[in-house]
Amino acid sequence: MVLILGRRLNREDSGTRDSPAVKRKVFEVDSKTLTGNEVLEFSSGSSHSEAILQVFNEFRDSRLFTDVVISVQGREFPCHRAVLSACSSYFRAMFCNDHRESREMLVEINGILAEAMDSFLSYVYTGRAKITTDNVQFLFETSSLFQISTLRDACAKFLEDQLDPCNCLGIQRFADAHALKQLASRCRSYALANFPDVAQHEEFLDLRRDELEEYICSDELAIGKEEVVFEAVMRWVYHSVEPRRPVLKDLLHHVRLPLLHPNYFVQTVEGDQIIQTAPECYQLLHEARRYHVLGNEMMSPRTRPRRSTGYSEVIVVVGGCERVGGFNLPYTECYDPVTGEWKALAKLPEFTKSEYAVCALRNDILVSGGRINGRDVWMYNSQLNLWIRVASLNKGRWRHKMGVLLGKVYAVGGYDGQSRLSSVECYDSFSNRWTEVAPMKEAVSSPAVSSCAGKLFVIGGGPDDNTCSDKVQCYDPEEDTWALRASIPIAKRCITAVSLNNLIYVSGGLTKSIFCYDPAEDYWMHVVHTFSKQVMMTSAMVLGDFHFNFRAAMR
């Protein structure tokens, strides 16, 4: 039987029934009146695709229209080639090219779990997947194999949300193995931020040497004190002593042993059984001992505090005056170059003098002398944010300088109101006493003073009110003697010297230049032109007579 669909003719049309060429019209529309709304674009939206997927899933469950069976671990999954190919380029390549699998009804896939395949197919046919801590790893690997990026990314995001001190290292290793850079970076940041807790879990003990080094060498390691890092390293070593003992030195190279508390260092570090039998580590221990005695004189990568400890290297400005000839100021402030912030410290007590000397001793600051013939010496304790009066100078002086050499402070030269001084005093903080040492060969005030290569150098200065010196006087603490070295190319007072990498750099005074001195070669060289003479003079006075730049680890 044939069903013909059409419309019934009116009687008026019956007269034309015999005319085969008659054109039928339901209604007539004047083309001049068309507005462009005569076409309706209709879309049922995502509900249409969801409904079709639902039907296909029902077909899969009832094995209706299925044309391939995927076998995983002996479990069979009836599927539709078209659906698999539409979702996965892996299956598209398998079924659409001239592969053997494109013609076979049963396709076996190895290397994945049946449970993961079941979850994967559920996602393919429904667009939904149940990701759990039990199946996320296998589901990720399955979706990666079949090149379903959306499901793979969802698994990676799930792992990121599950980060915990007990699993972050394992997840990072998984992320590295699958080139998940974002997840690996997130894991590393989490482990750095929670290192004290992470180090207590079993995953930490299974780290490879290079993985452990990557963490403990980082400035971003979030710890309250460096003792945490040392204990983590030793726990890792003791977990498997024999194979790990040979790498102890390399690991301790990244532990900032000088920043350990001295009591902890002596009792715990030096008392450790493995360290005592590791002579290759003695140099690192010696470095820490020297730092406990010499402080910032002894610099190395291990003397720089980690940012998270609450310590940072800062520049401290002490005193000064509000204007030329104005009131002397008791203020002490520090500047953090990392944060760009200034912070007020404890005021200098009972101190209205000017032209005093300032220096840094270990992590403290000393201020001595001052106009007129001041003998008082104050020490700023950075841990307590407190100024403490210590032993007074034997001879009052101002326009002098102080330098630190081998853990002791030297007050050099100056003026007593009548003449320039050649006398030098040495301060031992452990005995809290100033003692006279050999005098300089030439009495000067306002020189530049710096320690370098185990010697103390006094550069330039003023022998009297009208002249400046170009002499370089070198003090040997072992021989308690002074010797003249190569003269500086300029004769200046109110200059400033700093030591860096066994060289001495001098600037300030009425000069535009910076000069560099090599003590080993006894040779001066011109480094660079700087600012105007006026600016350089101001800088010299700020750094030399009234203020002092001090870099130390402070809370």
XYZ file of C-alpha atoms in Angstrom:
555
model
C 0.000 0.000 0.000
C 1.278 3.454 -0.893
C 0.373 6.429 1.268
C 0.095 9.701 -0.637
C 0.157 12.902 1.356
C -1.489 15.943 -0.206
C -4.380 18.327 0.122
C -7.960 18.019 -1.058
C -8.880 20.155 -4.034
C -11.667 22.652 -3.789
C -14.459 22.563 -6.215
C -13.116 25.661 -7.788
C -10.025 23.706 -8.611
C -11.949 20.863 -10.209
C -12.033 22.630 -13.477
C -8.325 22.438 -13.702
C -7.999 18.857 -12.639
C -7.268 17.773 -16.160
C -4.484 20.370 -16.474
C -1.236 18.705 -15.413
C 0.800 21.903 -15.304
C -1.353 23.674 -12.782
C 0.721 25.255 -9.931
C -0.886 24.979 -6.512
C -0.529 27.747 -3.896
C -1.684 27.702 -0.308
C -1.317 31.461 0.066
C 0.305 34.273 -1.723
C 2.980 36.662 -0.297
C 3.975 39.920 -1.863
C 7.796 39.898 -2.107
C 7.792 43.652 -1.607
C 6.454 43.222 1.925
C 9.031 40.634 3.083
C 10.807 41.725 6.257
C 13.443 38.996 6.555
C 11.566 37.115 9.275
C 10.234 34.446 6.962
C 12.949 31.913 8.171
C 12.983 30.514 11.729
C 16.306 29.278 13.064
C 15.388 26.748 15.727
C 17.750 24.993 18.144
C 16.903 22.722 21.021
C 20.309 23.427 22.593
C 22.360 20.939 24.560
C 19.258 18.959 25.490
C 19.237 17.465 21.981
C 22.778 16.069 22.226
C 22.204 14.921 25.791
C 19.048 13.078 24.735
C 20.868 11.347 21.886
C 23.740 10.372 24.201
C 21.231 8.999 26.677
C 19.648 6.862 23.976
C 23.049 5.622 22.828
C 23.887 4.707 26.413
C 20.646 2.747 26.632
C 21.587 1.048 23.362
C 24.970 0.166 24.918
C 23.374 -1.300 28.017
C 21.002 -3.408 25.930
C 23.690 -4.223 23.314
C 21.521 -2.670 20.619
C 23.360 -1.544 17.438
C 26.736 -2.190 19.131
C 29.363 -3.069 16.551
C 32.529 -3.615 18.614
C 33.433 -5.176 21.942
C 36.339 -3.686 23.953
C 38.013 -6.273 26.168
C 39.998 -5.059 29.217
C 41.405 -7.515 31.755
C 39.010 -10.149 30.427
C 35.939 -7.954 30.900
C 33.964 -7.114 27.781
C 32.420 -3.711 27.005
C 30.006 -3.606 24.002
C 30.301 -0.201 22.296
C 29.528 1.732 19.156
C 32.450 2.532 16.911
C 30.858 5.819 15.856
C 30.485 7.042 19.443
C 34.028 6.074 20.427
C 35.473 7.664 17.295
C 33.499 10.868 17.845
C 34.926 11.280 21.355
C 38.459 9.972 21.008
C 41.074 10.534 18.334
C 42.691 7.317 19.582
C 39.655 5.265 18.562
C 39.127 7.355 15.443
C 42.583 6.387 14.272
C 41.927 2.767 15.218
C 38.584 2.375 13.462
C 38.830 4.792 10.544
C 42.170 3.651 9.169
C 43.032 0.308 7.686
C 43.993 -1.255 11.007
C 43.190 -4.817 11.922
C 40.944 -3.569 14.760
C 38.720 -1.717 12.270
C 37.519 -5.067 10.936
C 37.387 -7.142 14.100
C 34.431 -7.395 16.444
C 36.547 -7.941 19.565
C 39.343 -5.475 20.392
C 41.577 -6.143 23.386
C 43.304 -3.211 25.130
C 46.115 -3.772 27.614
C 47.736 -1.547 30.211
C 44.578 -0.206 31.860
C 42.158 -1.430 34.514
C 38.658 -2.645 33.787
C 37.255 -0.298 36.451
C 38.959 2.647 34.781
C 37.576 1.580 31.374
C 34.075 1.376 32.861
C 34.352 4.930 34.242
C 35.832 6.132 30.966
C 32.951 4.699 28.884
C 30.464 6.172 31.327
C 31.979 9.586 30.574
C 31.969 8.958 26.796
C 28.267 8.045 26.760
C 26.980 10.494 29.394
C 29.523 13.324 29.612
C 29.812 12.610 33.340
C 32.440 10.793 35.401
C 32.735 10.000 39.094
C 36.306 10.828 40.121
C 37.474 9.546 43.495
C 40.755 9.261 45.331
C 40.699 5.545 44.521
C 40.263 5.828 40.754
C 41.718 9.231 39.851
C 45.170 7.950 38.943
C 43.900 5.134 36.721
C 41.186 7.302 35.205
C 43.782 9.939 34.394
C 46.024 7.396 32.703
C 43.093 5.962 30.745
C 41.888 9.367 29.554
C 45.473 10.244 28.589
C 45.783 7.015 26.608
C 42.555 7.645 24.749
C 43.343 11.374 24.373
C 40.307 12.761 26.182
C 41.813 16.047 27.375
C 38.729 17.306 29.223
C 38.570 14.236 31.460
C 42.325 14.224 31.947
C 42.288 17.892 33.015
C 39.411 17.197 35.410
C 41.476 14.435 37.035
C 44.457 16.786 37.343
C 42.274 19.461 38.949
C 40.881 16.861 41.360
C 44.422 15.886 42.367
C 45.319 19.534 42.914
C 42.334 19.964 45.226
C 43.380 16.911 47.249
C 46.887 18.150 48.089
C 47.921 17.288 51.611
C 51.260 17.058 53.478
C 51.062 13.277 53.261
C 50.480 13.052 49.474
C 51.850 16.196 47.787
C 55.248 14.629 47.040
C 53.661 11.541 45.487
C 51.328 13.657 43.391
C 54.260 15.783 42.236
C 56.131 12.692 41.115
C 52.991 11.548 39.261
C 52.634 14.984 37.666
C 56.285 15.002 36.566
C 55.892 11.562 35.031
C 52.943 12.756 32.930
C 54.348 16.210 32.066
C 51.652 18.035 34.048
C 53.643 21.223 34.582
C 50.891 23.182 36.298
C 50.075 20.387 38.744
C 53.760 19.710 39.409
C 54.358 23.399 40.099
C 51.369 23.518 42.433
C 52.636 20.452 44.310
C 56.091 21.941 44.674
C 54.710 25.238 45.974
C 52.517 23.357 48.439
C 55.434 21.248 49.674
C 57.623 24.344 50.082
C 54.883 26.147 52.000
C 54.223 23.166 54.296
C 57.716 21.693 54.536
C 57.786 21.029 58.327
C 54.642 18.860 58.027
C 55.635 17.281 54.714
C 58.985 16.167 56.147
C 57.211 14.105 58.794
C 55.482 11.743 56.350
C 56.691 8.551 54.693
C 56.679 10.029 51.189
C 59.453 12.398 52.253
C 61.727 9.487 53.143
C 61.273 8.050 49.646
C 62.478 11.183 47.859
C 65.404 10.835 45.529
C 68.525 12.793 46.384
C 67.981 15.335 43.597
C 64.359 15.847 44.653
C 65.401 16.501 48.257
C 68.137 18.918 47.182
C 65.648 20.849 45.065
C 63.597 21.565 48.175
C 66.274 22.300 50.766
C 68.226 24.670 48.506
C 65.208 26.905 47.892
C 64.921 30.361 49.454
C 61.137 29.852 49.311
C 61.215 27.000 51.832
C 58.705 27.989 54.523
C 60.285 27.251 57.891
C 60.363 29.017 61.211
C 64.002 28.163 61.820
C 66.813 26.441 59.950
C 66.902 23.618 62.496
C 63.853 22.166 60.742
C 65.846 21.680 57.525
C 68.763 20.022 59.298
C 66.473 17.592 61.119
C 64.643 16.726 57.886
C 67.930 15.961 56.121
C 69.201 13.774 58.943
C 65.874 11.910 59.145
C 66.146 11.178 55.417
C 69.746 9.952 55.806
C 69.009 7.779 58.837
C 66.119 6.117 56.957
C 68.694 4.286 54.815
C 72.106 5.034 56.241
C 74.542 3.077 54.098
C 73.463 4.201 50.600
C 72.747 7.756 51.772
C 75.767 8.462 53.970
C 77.997 9.349 50.949
C 75.679 12.216 49.916
C 75.486 13.790 53.389
C 78.041 16.490 52.555
C 76.154 17.499 49.402
C 72.923 17.753 51.383
C 74.458 19.737 54.252
C 75.850 22.098 51.622
C 72.257 23.347 51.214
C 71.530 23.537 54.957
C 72.342 26.964 56.370
C 74.366 25.665 59.280
C 75.738 29.118 60.252
C 72.183 30.253 61.008
C 71.537 27.462 63.515
C 71.449 28.519 67.141
C 74.972 28.097 68.583
C 73.762 25.832 71.399
C 71.838 23.639 68.938
C 74.839 23.529 66.629
C 77.195 22.331 69.367
C 74.864 19.852 71.021
C 72.911 18.426 68.078
C 74.928 18.973 64.901
C 78.442 18.404 66.170
C 77.160 15.668 68.467
C 75.504 13.681 65.672
C 77.033 10.227 65.290
C 77.099 10.187 61.485
C 78.507 13.716 61.189
C 81.268 12.898 63.662
C 82.409 10.107 61.343
C 82.157 12.222 58.170
C 85.404 14.243 57.851
C 84.241 15.566 54.471
C 81.662 17.640 56.389
C 84.185 19.319 58.698
C 84.713 22.303 56.404
C 80.995 23.124 56.555
C 81.085 22.826 60.344
C 84.128 25.106 60.474
C 82.287 27.684 58.369
C 79.409 27.689 60.840
C 81.767 28.093 63.812
C 83.495 31.042 62.124
C 80.157 32.710 61.471
C 79.160 32.352 65.124
C 82.337 34.244 66.010
C 82.784 36.642 63.105
C 79.195 37.262 62.024
C 78.792 39.136 58.744
C 82.539 39.244 58.145
C 82.151 35.668 56.974
C 79.705 35.552 54.067
C 78.591 32.544 52.037
C 75.381 31.269 50.407
C 74.612 29.576 53.735
C 74.668 32.814 55.739
C 71.731 34.337 53.885
C 68.444 33.813 55.805
C 65.508 32.189 54.074
C 62.638 34.605 53.536
C 60.145 32.602 55.560
C 62.203 32.709 58.754
C 61.074 36.272 59.440
C 64.645 37.504 58.999
C 66.001 39.584 56.157
C 69.125 41.504 55.261
C 68.474 45.188 55.894
C 70.238 48.543 55.788
C 70.260 50.400 59.117
C 70.568 54.186 59.367
C 71.682 55.522 62.745
C 71.196 59.098 63.892
C 72.082 62.138 61.802
C 70.919 65.725 62.017
C 67.832 67.467 60.711
C 69.819 70.144 58.833
C 73.291 71.631 58.717
C 74.039 72.927 62.178
C 70.680 71.645 63.414
C 69.663 69.241 66.146
C 71.208 65.791 66.303
C 68.654 63.010 65.920
C 68.415 59.839 68.025
C 66.405 57.881 65.451
C 67.378 54.455 64.152
C 65.619 53.022 61.110
C 66.122 50.044 58.816
C 65.300 49.586 55.150
C 64.452 46.220 53.598
C 65.580 46.232 49.933
C 63.296 43.286 49.160
C 60.041 44.838 50.390
C 61.091 48.468 49.890
C 59.836 49.344 53.386
C 61.337 51.428 56.177
C 60.883 50.339 59.785
C 61.595 52.293 62.968
C 63.936 50.668 65.488
C 64.655 51.591 69.092
C 65.949 55.143 69.517
C 69.556 55.709 70.456
C 69.317 56.573 74.199
C 70.956 59.593 75.808
C 72.791 60.356 72.596
C 72.848 63.914 71.313
C 76.422 63.841 70.045
C 77.569 64.116 66.448
C 80.484 62.784 64.400
C 80.492 59.440 66.206
C 81.502 56.120 64.643
C 79.191 53.221 63.775
C 79.873 49.622 62.765
C 78.179 46.222 62.632
C 79.453 43.430 64.873
C 77.929 40.052 63.983
C 74.218 40.889 64.089
C 74.496 43.898 66.379
C 75.489 47.555 65.934
C 78.051 49.559 67.898
C 78.139 53.349 68.255
C 81.166 54.973 69.906
C 82.522 58.404 70.847
C 81.295 61.640 69.342
C 81.690 65.324 69.868
C 83.144 66.376 72.227
C 85.635 63.698 73.347
C 82.883 61.154 73.886
C 83.875 57.841 75.436
C 80.435 56.200 75.604
C 79.826 53.047 73.576
C 76.338 51.683 72.920
C 75.434 48.343 71.363
C 72.145 47.690 69.577
C 70.858 44.145 70.162
C 68.908 43.218 67.029
C 67.067 40.323 68.660
C 65.767 42.445 71.532
C 65.484 45.741 69.589
C 67.285 47.351 72.495
C 70.313 49.605 73.020
C 72.745 48.494 75.737
C 75.652 50.489 77.162
C 78.911 48.540 76.973
C 82.492 49.275 78.066
C 83.632 52.833 77.308
C 86.561 53.828 75.110
C 89.855 54.379 76.896
C 90.280 57.697 75.095
C 87.479 60.061 74.087
C 87.383 60.904 70.387
C 85.207 61.985 67.484
C 85.601 62.037 63.677
C 87.044 58.546 64.102
C 86.003 55.337 62.371
C 85.377 51.797 63.502
C 86.030 48.565 61.627
C 85.499 44.903 62.435
C 88.282 42.381 61.931
C 88.156 38.717 62.975
C 85.256 39.292 65.352
C 86.788 42.312 67.123
C 86.022 46.016 66.783
C 88.755 48.594 66.146
C 88.263 52.309 66.914
C 90.697 54.128 64.646
C 92.137 57.650 64.843
C 89.861 60.655 65.143
C 90.159 64.036 66.854
C 90.300 65.018 70.525
C 89.658 68.735 70.092
C 93.339 69.662 69.849
C 95.020 67.207 67.463
C 94.454 64.208 65.238
C 94.886 60.824 66.879
C 97.007 57.889 65.823
C 95.810 55.714 68.680
C 93.763 52.562 67.966
C 91.632 50.608 70.435
C 90.333 47.051 70.081
C 87.054 45.829 71.613
C 86.392 42.188 72.551
C 82.656 41.674 73.013
C 83.174 38.436 74.959
C 85.210 40.159 77.660
C 83.506 43.572 77.149
C 86.822 45.391 77.218
C 88.736 47.924 75.093
C 92.515 47.530 74.843
C 95.148 49.655 73.137
C 96.923 48.225 70.099
C 99.797 49.578 68.034
C 99.184 53.180 66.861
C 98.934 54.125 63.192
C 101.920 55.481 61.344
C 100.013 58.691 60.572
C 97.338 60.317 62.735
C 94.163 61.025 60.731
C 90.502 61.857 61.227
C 87.558 60.941 58.981
C 89.401 58.208 57.057
C 87.855 55.226 55.290
C 88.232 51.957 57.218
C 87.635 48.435 55.954
C 88.807 44.919 56.778
C 89.865 42.635 53.948
C 91.941 39.461 53.598
C 92.600 39.277 57.331
C 93.945 42.845 57.598
C 92.528 46.235 58.605
C 92.967 49.084 56.094
C 92.804 52.803 56.959
C 92.566 54.847 53.781
C 93.026 58.602 53.410
C 91.638 60.958 56.029
C 92.770 64.325 57.326
C 96.133 64.763 59.120
C 95.078 68.351 59.966
C 92.385 70.902 59.190
C 93.811 71.924 55.832
C 95.234 68.828 54.152
C 94.083 65.365 53.118
C 96.064 62.153 53.053
C 96.470 59.628 50.257
C 98.157 57.065 52.490
C 96.873 53.523 52.953
C 97.761 52.118 56.378
C 97.456 48.367 56.882
C 97.189 46.686 60.289
C 98.216 43.058 60.857
C 96.458 41.739 64.000
C 98.828 38.785 64.340
C 101.932 40.977 64.391
C 100.216 44.026 65.951
C 102.014 46.226 63.414
C 101.111 48.846 60.828
C 102.550 49.097 57.310
C 102.067 51.525 54.449
C 100.645 50.150 51.214
C 100.173 51.634 47.740
C 98.691 55.136 48.001
C 95.163 55.815 46.800
C 95.122 57.890 43.541
C 93.270 60.693 45.335
C 93.957 62.433 48.640
C 90.582 62.740 50.412
C 88.838 62.745 53.748
C 85.206 61.816 54.482
C 85.430 58.859 52.139
C 83.856 55.439 52.629
C 85.294 51.975 52.001
C 83.603 48.582 51.706
C 85.053 45.121 51.133
C 83.634 42.776 48.516
C 85.160 39.548 47.182
C 88.583 40.303 48.671
C 88.679 43.766 47.070
C 88.158 47.183 48.681
C 85.981 49.808 46.979
C 86.312 53.467 47.965
C 83.935 56.330 47.142
C 82.783 59.640 48.556
C 84.613 62.847 49.335
C 84.761 65.549 46.707
C 85.217 63.073 43.874
C 83.043 61.597 41.150
C 84.919 58.308 40.993
C 84.946 54.918 42.665
C 88.343 53.295 43.139
C 89.139 49.655 43.807
C 92.097 48.254 45.739
C 93.429 44.707 45.455
C 95.308 43.861 48.693
C 96.889 40.763 47.168
C 98.495 42.806 44.364
C 98.792 46.059 46.341
C 97.304 47.841 43.362
C 94.658 50.569 42.874
C 92.419 50.871 39.832
C 89.746 53.308 38.735
C 86.332 51.614 38.499
C 83.701 54.078 37.345
C 82.516 57.679 37.396
C 79.456 58.187 39.567
C 77.408 61.239 40.471
C 78.256 64.862 41.015
C 80.844 65.915 43.578
C 78.141 67.377 45.787
C 76.179 64.144 45.826
C 79.332 62.126 46.538
C 80.234 64.413 49.451
C 76.756 64.007 50.917
C 76.967 60.246 50.500
C 80.297 60.123 52.254
C 79.003 62.095 55.220
C 75.859 60.001 55.482
C 77.756 56.721 55.356
C 80.882 57.825 57.124
C 80.153 60.337 59.852
C 76.476 60.210 60.717
C 74.924 57.062 59.296
C 76.045 53.567 58.522
C 74.865 50.959 56.066
C 74.467 47.660 57.896
C 73.325 44.392 56.362
C 72.217 41.783 58.841
C 69.527 39.221 59.509
C 66.919 40.889 61.680
C 63.296 40.302 62.609
